[in-house]
């Protein structure tokens, strides 16, 4: 498949990021299944496609995303038309209903990724279906971390993996999102729902963290420092960003894996991709197109199609 090239009418990383999110493709019909977790919480999984498909794709969404995100709609539609079954797990609190526990989800939640993938592999309806996985943005980072931690053992669960626009260096990504035009365009958007969810948790778990600091948080660093880090066992935002980043784990990945990261992604400075180039394992394919924005990749004449990314994902996963 040819490398991604943005259409002439959609120039620059910001437009290539924002436009596809505003112009979402049609949604494929899904059916929801609720899984009870071992710690007394729940995870909602949306399914699409035929249950007897020989291939199942698990697709993990990004920060504050869901099965309704534009990339999830596009990938699901293409996969179902190609005969795949698709499982769309929601991170806790992202399926439209608050989760039960004080904890939520975070960029390095590889344990949750592993639990979900093992559950999918053992699902009664799988019927021997081969399992593949893709992760987008936050979901891609957590997936890469799990792949690196598991090394050869990951191959007992999945066949191949794809990561799309993962913030492999969370400090670089967080600092980038908190500066310049990124702050009003993206950080403010994420913080609107993150703050709302965090304050709602305080109604059920008083004194969990400082409500005043949550309300005053104007950057992702400030939010992660007061909410995400302490909720999930990290000292502070810096400790969280350091320990949850997937870049140090790329050298340990043993399952065939594709990393797609555009060089003009507003969420991650291009310099942060140098670490992947230096350290990624031999079986990790690095694909860094010059354009595409953050999970954009629209192609064709105006108004464009969300078709390049789904095709590239399935092409790589099918190449066995």
Tab-separated table of C-alpha atoms in Angstrom:
chain	number	residue	atom	x	y	z
A	1	UNK	CA	0.000	0.000	0.000
A	2	UNK	CA	1.335	3.455	-0.857
A	3	UNK	CA	2.360	5.800	1.991
A	4	UNK	CA	-0.229	8.251	3.216
A	5	UNK	CA	-0.420	11.616	1.471
A	6	UNK	CA	-2.843	14.294	2.642
A	7	UNK	CA	-5.160	15.851	0.045
A	8	UNK	CA	-4.177	19.318	-1.141
A	9	UNK	CA	-7.318	20.872	0.338
A	10	UNK	CA	-6.463	19.721	3.900
A	11	UNK	CA	-3.066	21.252	4.761
A	12	UNK	CA	-1.292	21.124	8.122
A	13	UNK	CA	-1.412	18.966	11.223
A	14	UNK	CA	-4.211	20.858	12.970
A	15	UNK	CA	-6.679	20.715	10.087
A	16	UNK	CA	-5.740	17.088	9.442
A	17	UNK	CA	-6.567	16.343	13.091
A	18	UNK	CA	-9.722	18.383	13.636
A	19	UNK	CA	-11.554	17.912	10.333
A	20	UNK	CA	-11.799	14.088	10.436
A	21	UNK	CA	-13.083	14.204	14.025
A	22	UNK	CA	-15.841	16.640	13.028
A	23	UNK	CA	-16.857	14.709	9.932
A	24	UNK	CA	-17.418	11.228	11.305
A	25	UNK	CA	-18.336	8.337	9.033
A	26	UNK	CA	-21.590	6.435	9.469
A	27	UNK	CA	-21.755	4.134	12.452
A	28	UNK	CA	-21.975	0.371	12.052
A	29	UNK	CA	-24.595	-1.443	14.141
A	30	UNK	CA	-23.096	-2.856	17.344
A	31	UNK	CA	-24.293	-4.934	20.268
A	32	UNK	CA	-23.045	-4.307	23.783
A	33	UNK	CA	-21.779	-6.817	26.300
A	34	UNK	CA	-20.886	-5.990	29.896
A	35	UNK	CA	-18.021	-7.803	31.579
A	36	UNK	CA	-17.644	-7.850	35.343
A	37	UNK	CA	-14.043	-7.264	36.371
A	38	UNK	CA	-12.197	-9.111	39.113
A	39	UNK	CA	-12.067	-5.982	41.292
A	40	UNK	CA	-15.826	-5.409	41.283
A	41	UNK	CA	-16.044	-2.974	38.379
A	42	UNK	CA	-17.184	-3.468	34.784
A	43	UNK	CA	-15.983	-3.048	31.212
A	44	UNK	CA	-18.398	-2.545	28.316
A	45	UNK	CA	-17.502	-4.127	24.972
A	46	UNK	CA	-19.314	-3.330	21.718
A	47	UNK	CA	-19.338	-6.021	19.050
A	48	UNK	CA	-19.786	-5.715	15.297
A	49	UNK	CA	-19.701	-8.263	12.478
A	50	UNK	CA	-20.552	-11.925	12.292
A	51	UNK	CA	-19.820	-14.133	15.293
A	52	UNK	CA	-18.468	-16.952	13.113
A	53	UNK	CA	-15.768	-14.821	11.473
A	54	UNK	CA	-12.335	-16.514	11.478
A	55	UNK	CA	-10.688	-13.209	12.483
A	56	UNK	CA	-11.470	-10.892	15.385
A	57	UNK	CA	-10.038	-7.392	15.712
A	58	UNK	CA	-9.905	-5.788	19.162
A	59	UNK	CA	-9.754	-2.002	18.839
A	60	UNK	CA	-8.752	0.127	21.846
A	61	UNK	CA	-9.783	3.792	21.749
A	62	UNK	CA	-7.933	6.936	22.794
A	63	UNK	CA	-8.282	9.470	25.608
A	64	UNK	CA	-11.983	10.122	26.267
A	65	UNK	CA	-12.834	8.138	23.140
A	66	UNK	CA	-15.298	5.300	22.612
A	67	UNK	CA	-16.723	2.998	19.964
A	68	UNK	CA	-18.360	6.150	18.565
A	69	UNK	CA	-15.072	7.937	17.812
A	70	UNK	CA	-14.484	8.726	14.148
A	71	UNK	CA	-11.563	6.291	13.808
A	72	UNK	CA	-13.517	3.526	15.562
A	73	UNK	CA	-16.443	4.002	13.194
A	74	UNK	CA	-14.169	3.964	10.147
A	75	UNK	CA	-12.094	0.935	11.145
A	76	UNK	CA	-15.139	-1.037	12.271
A	77	UNK	CA	-17.043	-0.396	9.041
A	78	UNK	CA	-14.108	-1.405	6.859
A	79	UNK	CA	-13.324	-4.486	8.940
A	80	UNK	CA	-16.915	-5.741	8.947
A	81	UNK	CA	-17.183	-5.292	5.178
A	82	UNK	CA	-13.969	-7.306	4.880
A	83	UNK	CA	-15.441	-10.187	6.878
A	84	UNK	CA	-13.882	-9.450	10.255
A	85	UNK	CA	-15.519	-9.487	13.639
A	86	UNK	CA	-14.717	-6.398	15.728
A	87	UNK	CA	-14.608	-6.002	19.500
A	88	UNK	CA	-14.534	-2.435	20.813
A	89	UNK	CA	-13.707	-2.437	24.538
A	90	UNK	CA	-14.264	0.760	26.494
A	91	UNK	CA	-11.845	1.910	29.128
A	92	UNK	CA	-13.555	2.390	32.465
A	93	UNK	CA	-15.918	5.341	32.473
A	94	UNK	CA	-15.865	5.781	28.677
A	95	UNK	CA	-18.941	3.789	27.654
A	96	UNK	CA	-21.467	6.427	28.705
A	97	UNK	CA	-21.863	5.217	32.295
A	98	UNK	CA	-19.564	5.986	35.256
A	99	UNK	CA	-17.554	3.031	36.468
A	100	UNK	CA	-18.086	1.817	40.020
A	101	UNK	CA	-14.648	2.255	41.544
A	102	UNK	CA	-12.507	5.254	42.381
A	103	UNK	CA	-9.978	4.251	39.730
A	104	UNK	CA	-10.505	5.207	36.097
A	105	UNK	CA	-8.072	4.511	33.235
A	106	UNK	CA	-4.706	5.830	32.133
A	107	UNK	CA	-2.153	5.758	29.314
A	108	UNK	CA	-0.057	2.969	30.816
A	109	UNK	CA	-2.883	0.646	31.847
A	110	UNK	CA	-1.298	-2.431	30.299
A	111	UNK	CA	-2.824	-4.717	32.930
A	112	UNK	CA	-6.300	-3.734	31.734
A	113	UNK	CA	-5.247	-4.326	28.109
A	114	UNK	CA	-3.975	-7.774	29.037
A	115	UNK	CA	-7.102	-8.718	30.990
A	116	UNK	CA	-9.351	-7.692	28.102
A	117	UNK	CA	-7.288	-9.501	25.463
A	118	UNK	CA	-7.163	-12.717	27.501
A	119	UNK	CA	-10.915	-12.472	28.011
A	120	UNK	CA	-11.427	-12.003	24.261
A	121	UNK	CA	-9.160	-14.942	23.446
A	122	UNK	CA	-11.152	-17.167	25.823
A	123	UNK	CA	-14.573	-15.771	24.899
A	124	UNK	CA	-17.127	-18.572	24.353
A	125	UNK	CA	-18.317	-16.952	21.128
A	126	UNK	CA	-14.808	-16.785	19.659
A	127	UNK	CA	-14.985	-20.335	18.383
A	128	UNK	CA	-11.325	-20.455	17.401
A	129	UNK	CA	-11.341	-17.022	15.754
A	130	UNK	CA	-7.809	-15.633	15.448
A	131	UNK	CA	-7.311	-12.505	17.558
A	132	UNK	CA	-5.632	-9.328	16.331
A	133	UNK	CA	-5.418	-5.968	18.055
A	134	UNK	CA	-5.106	-2.265	17.276
A	135	UNK	CA	-4.790	0.658	19.661
A	136	UNK	CA	-5.305	4.334	18.925
A	137	UNK	CA	-3.561	7.199	20.758
A	138	UNK	CA	-3.795	6.433	24.512
A	139	UNK	CA	-5.005	2.934	23.658
A	140	UNK	CA	-2.011	2.498	21.357
A	141	UNK	CA	0.445	3.494	24.077
A	142	UNK	CA	-1.075	1.103	26.619
A	143	UNK	CA	-1.088	-1.661	23.983
A	144	UNK	CA	2.571	-1.149	23.087
A	145	UNK	CA	3.510	-1.231	26.766
A	146	UNK	CA	1.647	-4.526	27.198
A	147	UNK	CA	3.318	-5.996	24.105
A	148	UNK	CA	6.749	-5.058	25.443
A	149	UNK	CA	6.062	-6.337	28.942
A	150	UNK	CA	4.760	-9.656	27.630
A	151	UNK	CA	7.442	-10.094	24.924
A	152	UNK	CA	7.140	-13.657	23.519
A	153	UNK	CA	4.156	-14.456	25.743
A	154	UNK	CA	1.966	-11.986	23.814
A	155	UNK	CA	2.001	-14.385	20.849
A	156	UNK	CA	-0.054	-16.876	22.876
A	157	UNK	CA	-2.897	-14.328	22.938
A	158	UNK	CA	-2.751	-12.322	19.676
A	159	UNK	CA	-1.330	-12.760	16.197
A	160	UNK	CA	-0.425	-9.198	15.134
A	161	UNK	CA	-0.834	-5.645	16.408
A	162	UNK	CA	-1.105	-2.065	15.136
A	163	UNK	CA	-0.589	1.152	17.079
A	164	UNK	CA	-1.880	4.442	15.648
A	165	UNK	CA	-0.574	7.829	16.793
A	166	UNK	CA	0.451	6.542	20.212
A	167	UNK	CA	2.055	9.142	22.520
A	168	UNK	CA	5.030	6.870	23.138
A	169	UNK	CA	6.769	9.598	25.162
A	170	UNK	CA	4.058	10.889	27.492
A	171	UNK	CA	6.147	13.742	28.867
A	172	UNK	CA	6.842	15.055	25.373
A	173	UNK	CA	3.175	14.647	24.427
A	174	UNK	CA	1.817	16.182	27.621
A	175	UNK	CA	4.122	19.171	27.425
A	176	UNK	CA	3.251	19.669	23.760
A	177	UNK	CA	-0.495	19.584	24.400
A	178	UNK	CA	-0.163	22.136	27.194
A	179	UNK	CA	1.591	24.724	24.989
A	180	UNK	CA	0.611	27.190	22.264
A	181	UNK	CA	-2.371	26.509	20.026
A	182	UNK	CA	-2.561	22.912	21.258
A	183	UNK	CA	-3.804	24.064	24.631
A	184	UNK	CA	-7.073	25.696	23.490
A	185	UNK	CA	-7.580	23.255	20.601
A	186	UNK	CA	-6.999	19.927	22.354
A	187	UNK	CA	-6.132	20.140	26.057
A	188	UNK	CA	-9.198	22.257	26.804
A	189	UNK	CA	-11.388	19.749	24.938
A	190	UNK	CA	-10.054	16.789	26.927
A	191	UNK	CA	-10.146	18.638	30.252
A	192	UNK	CA	-13.823	19.532	29.858
A	193	UNK	CA	-14.891	15.887	30.207
A	194	UNK	CA	-12.000	14.759	32.417
A	195	UNK	CA	-12.758	17.427	35.033
A	196	UNK	CA	-16.488	16.654	34.893
A	197	UNK	CA	-15.897	12.943	35.487
A	198	UNK	CA	-13.371	13.614	38.240
A	199	UNK	CA	-15.748	15.911	40.119
A	200	UNK	CA	-18.591	13.402	39.728
A	201	UNK	CA	-16.403	10.771	41.397
A	202	UNK	CA	-16.037	13.021	44.436
A	203	UNK	CA	-19.773	12.764	45.035
A	204	UNK	CA	-19.312	9.026	45.533
A	205	UNK	CA	-15.799	9.074	46.985
A	206	UNK	CA	-15.416	12.207	49.138
A	207	UNK	CA	-11.870	13.434	49.825
A	208	UNK	CA	-10.490	11.321	46.980
A	209	UNK	CA	-8.565	14.379	45.810
A	210	UNK	CA	-8.751	18.157	46.039
A	211	UNK	CA	-11.888	19.414	44.283
A	212	UNK	CA	-10.513	22.939	44.131
A	213	UNK	CA	-7.378	21.820	42.313
A	214	UNK	CA	-9.482	19.810	39.870
A	215	UNK	CA	-11.600	22.849	39.036
A	216	UNK	CA	-8.504	25.007	38.608
A	217	UNK	CA	-6.663	22.511	36.370
A	218	UNK	CA	-6.021	24.199	33.038
A	219	UNK	CA	-3.351	21.846	31.700
A	220	UNK	CA	-3.110	18.079	31.376
A	221	UNK	CA	-0.090	18.141	33.696
A	222	UNK	CA	-2.153	19.827	36.420
A	223	UNK	CA	-4.989	17.336	35.965
A	224	UNK	CA	-2.715	14.302	35.937
A	225	UNK	CA	-0.914	15.625	38.997
A	226	UNK	CA	-4.072	15.914	41.102
A	227	UNK	CA	-6.221	13.088	39.669
A	228	UNK	CA	-4.686	10.536	37.282
A	229	UNK	CA	-1.394	9.962	39.101
A	230	UNK	CA	-2.633	9.461	42.688
A	231	UNK	CA	-5.668	7.436	41.563
A	232	UNK	CA	-3.447	4.888	39.856
A	233	UNK	CA	-0.446	4.605	42.140
A	234	UNK	CA	1.923	7.192	40.691
A	235	UNK	CA	3.750	9.818	42.749
A	236	UNK	CA	2.841	12.752	40.503
A	237	UNK	CA	2.392	13.653	36.838
A	238	UNK	CA	6.108	13.351	36.072
A	239	UNK	CA	6.270	9.880	37.619
A	240	UNK	CA	3.137	8.839	35.723
A	241	UNK	CA	4.374	10.132	32.384
A	242	UNK	CA	7.738	8.450	32.854
A	243	UNK	CA	6.517	5.030	34.004
A	244	UNK	CA	3.519	4.808	31.660
A	245	UNK	CA	5.346	5.672	28.427
A	246	UNK	CA	5.678	2.841	25.928
A	247	UNK	CA	8.929	3.984	24.248
A	248	UNK	CA	11.191	1.997	26.639
A	249	UNK	CA	9.224	-1.168	25.867
A	250	UNK	CA	9.499	-1.088	22.072
A	251	UNK	CA	12.756	-3.055	22.148
A	252	UNK	CA	11.040	-5.969	23.893
A	253	UNK	CA	8.095	-6.463	21.511
A	254	UNK	CA	8.139	-9.880	19.831
A	255	UNK	CA	4.737	-9.957	18.092
A	256	UNK	CA	4.703	-8.455	14.571
A	257	UNK	CA	3.627	-4.865	15.207
A	258	UNK	CA	3.062	-1.770	13.068
A	259	UNK	CA	3.552	1.736	14.481
A	260	UNK	CA	1.833	4.482	12.500
A	261	UNK	CA	2.724	7.986	13.704
A	262	UNK	CA	2.497	11.046	11.499
A	263	UNK	CA	5.380	13.476	11.770
A	264	UNK	CA	3.053	16.483	11.938
A	265	UNK	CA	0.944	15.060	14.782
A	266	UNK	CA	0.200	18.018	17.096
A	267	UNK	CA	0.040	15.610	20.059
A	268	UNK	CA	3.621	14.334	19.779
A	269	UNK	CA	6.729	16.249	18.649
A	270	UNK	CA	8.497	14.605	15.732
A	271	UNK	CA	11.706	14.425	17.775
A	272	UNK	CA	10.021	11.939	20.120
A	273	UNK	CA	9.821	9.429	17.258
A	274	UNK	CA	13.623	9.219	17.155
A	275	UNK	CA	13.579	6.936	20.194
A	276	UNK	CA	11.404	4.438	18.329
A	277	UNK	CA	13.751	4.513	15.345
A	278	UNK	CA	16.735	3.756	17.578
A	279	UNK	CA	15.295	1.138	19.900
A	280	UNK	CA	12.321	-0.663	18.325
A	281	UNK	CA	12.679	-4.423	17.972
A	282	UNK	CA	13.276	-5.982	14.566
A	283	UNK	CA	9.665	-7.139	14.238
A	284	UNK	CA	8.283	-3.648	14.795
A	285	UNK	CA	7.489	-1.848	11.531
A	286	UNK	CA	7.796	1.930	11.830
A	287	UNK	CA	5.649	3.986	9.483
A	288	UNK	CA	6.004	7.732	9.982
A	289	UNK	CA	4.286	9.610	7.139
A	290	UNK	CA	5.040	13.312	6.946
A	291	UNK	CA	1.332	14.190	7.197
A	292	UNK	CA	-1.843	12.875	8.754
A	293	UNK	CA	-2.222	14.867	11.950
A	294	UNK	CA	-3.414	13.018	15.028
A	295	UNK	CA	-5.471	10.046	13.813
A	296	UNK	CA	-6.586	11.967	10.747
A	297	UNK	CA	-5.480	10.348	7.473
A	298	UNK	CA	-8.384	11.578	5.343
A	299	UNK	CA	-7.878	10.940	1.629
A	300	UNK	CA	-9.498	11.791	-1.693
A	301	UNK	CA	-11.260	14.869	-3.094
A	302	UNK	CA	-13.372	17.040	-0.819
A	303	UNK	CA	-15.110	16.124	1.479
A	304	UNK	CA	-12.709	13.193	1.747
A	305	UNK	CA	-12.918	9.620	3.007
A	306	UNK	CA	-11.819	7.908	6.228
A	307	UNK	CA	-10.425	5.012	4.231
A	308	UNK	CA	-6.617	5.004	4.272
A	309	UNK	CA	-6.156	4.086	7.936
A	310	UNK	CA	-8.636	1.165	8.018
A	311	UNK	CA	-7.100	-0.261	4.846
A	312	UNK	CA	-3.563	0.044	6.199
A	313	UNK	CA	-4.484	-1.566	9.517
A	314	UNK	CA	-6.174	-4.580	7.918
A	315	UNK	CA	-3.456	-4.905	5.290
A	316	UNK	CA	-0.801	-5.284	7.968
A	317	UNK	CA	-2.860	-7.560	10.195
A	318	UNK	CA	-3.694	-9.835	7.259
A	319	UNK	CA	-0.076	-10.184	6.076
A	320	UNK	CA	0.705	-13.576	7.603
